[in-house]
Amino acid sequence: MKHIISPTDLTVSELNELLDLSEEIIANPRKFSDVCRGKKLATLFYEPSTRTRLSFEAAMLNLGGSVLGFSSADSSSAAKGESVADTIRVVSSYADICAIRHPKEGAPYVASLYSSIPVINAGDGGHNHPTQTFTDLLTIKNLKGRLNNLCVGFCGDLKFGRTVHSLINALARYENISFILISPEELRVPEYIRKEVLEANNIQFEETTSLENAMPKLDILYMTRVQRERFFNEEDYIRLKDIYILDEKKMAAARTDMLVLHPLPRVNEIATEVDSDPRAVYFKQAQYGVYVRMALIMKLLEIV
Amino acid sequence: MLNIGVINQGIVIDHIQAGGAMKIYHYLDLENKDVSVAIIKNAKSNKMGKKDIIKIEATLEDLDLDILGALDHKLTINIIENGVIIEKRNPKLPEIVNNVLKCKNPRCITSVEQGLPHSFKLTDRVNGVYRCVYCEQSFDRR
Ligand SMILES: [Zn+2]
């Protein structure tokens, strides 16, 4: 039995298999509409994240399975002080697989230690969110046709953005990837990403504050929002929150086949005028999230 | 150099990063052991500038030395018998360290679930880096 706690819990070849299965599902969703009949997914959400929870639930329902769970800590046994370990031991006897979201880092790993069903980390604080990374990879793979030979730009909060760190980590395992890291000085990628991931693997990257200058070089632009809760003082947040706004004018400088991704929800960092640009794929990305979760559930339940 | 007598039987933990002696004293649980201990802080060192040293008059069986590598991977352990150094050891770096190091990350699950064992794994043998198995934050030796 396998658990998915971190994006690197899958080897590159397992990841490729997952993405291949996702693409089979995209091509012929009906073929998979009944493969999880009689199986149950438990969604254990100790903090609300409606988008992620609905994506998991839609995935299981699309496979013909059913879902149960809770969507915040105060409606659950956690409110009565039950440990994650005890909760998962009980849930293991109700469901066949579970997705767990928790505000504390490492909670899904704790669950995996005591679980007798596969555990999927659906986000643990600012730590890991593997299905978001798989979603991003599937979006790129399906729309670009490859995960190698790409120049990928990340823009916005590169310091606290776990989706960014995680995707850099995942893409670094493919050939001939280069990165352009676009952020204000205060929100640069952390030192350990530069040292342990980029420099250690001899990956070409440049850091810049200018989104305009980066635009023409990019195959992929991954936009992120600057999150209020990451800041100690409101002033810094106000100063930095709208520092990058992607609009049609900037899009005009980009390649015609560039793609814009965003983990959503978006605030101001992408002007709504960009939504109708065929290169804006962030809403499609949410759809890919359902497909990749379908594939992941099938893999972990060994229904292939 | 300052010399607090020569010990007859025991160990000298040398090349401790300056300021680290008390922590090692604590982790080896020396306050609860009936052994004589000399702590030398901020001794001059050619190699390190400043270092701490601990001399412990005790038999090896009384001390859990395996933990030292996780606390400070650059220290050296000298085994003394009959007043002479019979062996110099570099600390071992155990792959897993259970219930010795405590995770200090306030966002870690161990900060809210008291019953969980604190567990660290070695992720970088060269630099002696240990990370919490739950939140993956590296153990901060300072
Ligand atoms: Zn921790």
CSV table of N, CA and C in Angstrom, one decimal, chain A residues 82-85 102-107 109-110 113-114 127-128 196, chain B residues 105-113 116-117 131 133-137:
chain,number,residue,atom,x,y,z
A,82,GLU,N,-9.4,14.5,19.7
A,82,GLU,CA,-8.9,13.2,19.3
A,82,GLU,C,-7.7,13.4,18.4
A,83,SER,N,-6.7,12.6,18.5
A,83,SER,CA,-5.5,12.7,17.8
A,83,SER,C,-5.7,12.3,16.3
A,84,VAL,N,-4.9,12.8,15.4
A,84,VAL,CA,-4.9,12.3,14.0
A,84,VAL,C,-4.8,10.8,13.9
A,85,ALA,N,-3.9,10.3,14.8
A,85,ALA,CA,-3.6,8.8,14.7
A,85,ALA,C,-4.9,8.0,15.0
A,102,HIS,N,-4.8,19.5,6.6
A,102,HIS,CA,-4.6,19.8,8.0
A,102,HIS,C,-3.7,21.1,8.1
A,103,PRO,N,-4.0,22.0,9.1
A,103,PRO,CA,-3.2,23.2,9.1
A,103,PRO,C,-1.8,23.0,9.6
A,104,LYS,N,-1.6,21.8,10.3
A,104,LYS,CA,-0.2,21.6,10.8
A,104,LYS,C,0.6,20.7,9.9
A,105,GLU,N,1.9,21.1,9.8
A,105,GLU,CA,2.8,20.4,8.9
A,105,GLU,C,3.1,19.0,9.4
A,106,GLY,N,3.0,18.0,8.5
A,106,GLY,CA,3.3,16.6,8.9
A,106,GLY,C,2.1,15.8,9.4
A,107,ALA,N,0.9,16.5,9.5
A,107,ALA,CA,-0.3,15.7,10.0
A,107,ALA,C,-0.6,14.6,9.1
A,109,TYR,N,1.4,12.8,7.2
A,109,TYR,CA,2.4,11.8,7.4
A,109,TYR,C,2.1,11.0,8.7
A,110,VAL,N,1.7,11.7,9.8
A,110,VAL,CA,1.2,11.0,11.0
A,110,VAL,C,0.1,10.0,10.6
A,113,LEU,N,1.2,6.8,9.1
A,113,LEU,CA,1.8,5.9,10.0
A,113,LEU,C,0.8,4.9,10.6
A,114,TYR,N,-0.4,5.4,10.8
A,114,TYR,CA,-1.4,4.6,11.6
A,114,TYR,C,-2.5,4.1,10.7
A,127,HIS,N,3.4,23.4,3.9
A,127,HIS,CA,4.4,22.3,3.6
A,127,HIS,C,4.3,21.7,2.3
A,128,ASN,N,3.4,20.7,2.2
A,128,ASN,CA,3.2,20.0,0.9
A,128,ASN,C,1.8,20.0,0.4
A,196,GLU,N,20.0,23.8,-2.8
A,196,GLU,CA,19.8,22.3,-2.8
A,196,GLU,C,19.1,21.8,-4.0
B,105,ASN,N,9.5,23.9,15.3
B,105,ASN,CA,8.6,24.5,14.3
B,105,ASN,C,7.2,24.7,14.9
B,106,PRO,N,6.8,25.9,15.1
B,106,PRO,CA,5.4,26.1,15.7
B,106,PRO,C,4.3,25.6,14.8
B,107,ARG,N,4.6,25.4,13.5
B,107,ARG,CA,3.6,24.9,12.6
B,107,ARG,C,3.6,23.4,12.4
B,108,CYS,N,4.5,22.7,13.2
B,108,CYS,CA,4.6,21.3,13.1
B,108,CYS,C,3.5,20.6,13.9
B,109,ILE,N,3.0,19.5,13.4
B,109,ILE,CA,2.0,18.7,14.1
B,109,ILE,C,2.4,18.3,15.5
B,110,THR,N,3.7,18.2,15.7
B,110,THR,CA,4.2,17.8,17.1
B,110,THR,C,4.0,19.0,18.1
B,111,SER,N,3.7,20.2,17.6
B,111,SER,CA,3.4,21.3,18.5
B,111,SER,C,2.1,21.2,19.1
B,112,VAL,N,1.2,20.5,18.4
B,112,VAL,CA,-0.2,20.4,19.0
B,112,VAL,C,-0.5,19.0,19.5
B,113,GLU,N,0.2,18.0,19.0
B,113,GLU,CA,-0.1,16.6,19.5
B,113,GLU,C,1.1,16.1,20.4
B,116,LEU,N,3.0,12.5,20.2
B,116,LEU,CA,3.8,12.0,19.1
B,116,LEU,C,5.3,12.0,19.5
B,117,PRO,N,6.0,10.9,19.1
B,117,PRO,CA,7.4,10.9,19.4
B,117,PRO,C,8.1,11.9,18.5
B,131,ARG,N,16.5,16.4,9.8
B,131,ARG,CA,15.2,17.0,9.6
B,131,ARG,C,14.1,16.2,10.3
B,133,VAL,N,10.9,14.3,10.9
B,133,VAL,CA,10.2,13.4,9.9
B,133,VAL,C,8.8,13.9,9.5
B,134,TYR,N,8.2,14.8,10.4
B,134,TYR,CA,6.9,15.3,10.1
B,134,TYR,C,6.9,16.5,9.2
B,135,CYS,N,7.6,17.6,9.7
B,135,CYS,CA,7.5,18.9,8.9
B,135,CYS,C,8.7,19.1,8.1
B,136,GLU,N,9.7,18.3,8.2
B,136,GLU,CA,11.0,18.3,7.4
B,136,GLU,C,11.8,19.6,7.7
B,137,GLN,N,11.5,20.3,8.8
B,137,GLN,CA,12.4,21.4,9.1
B,137,GLN,C,13.7,20.9,9.7
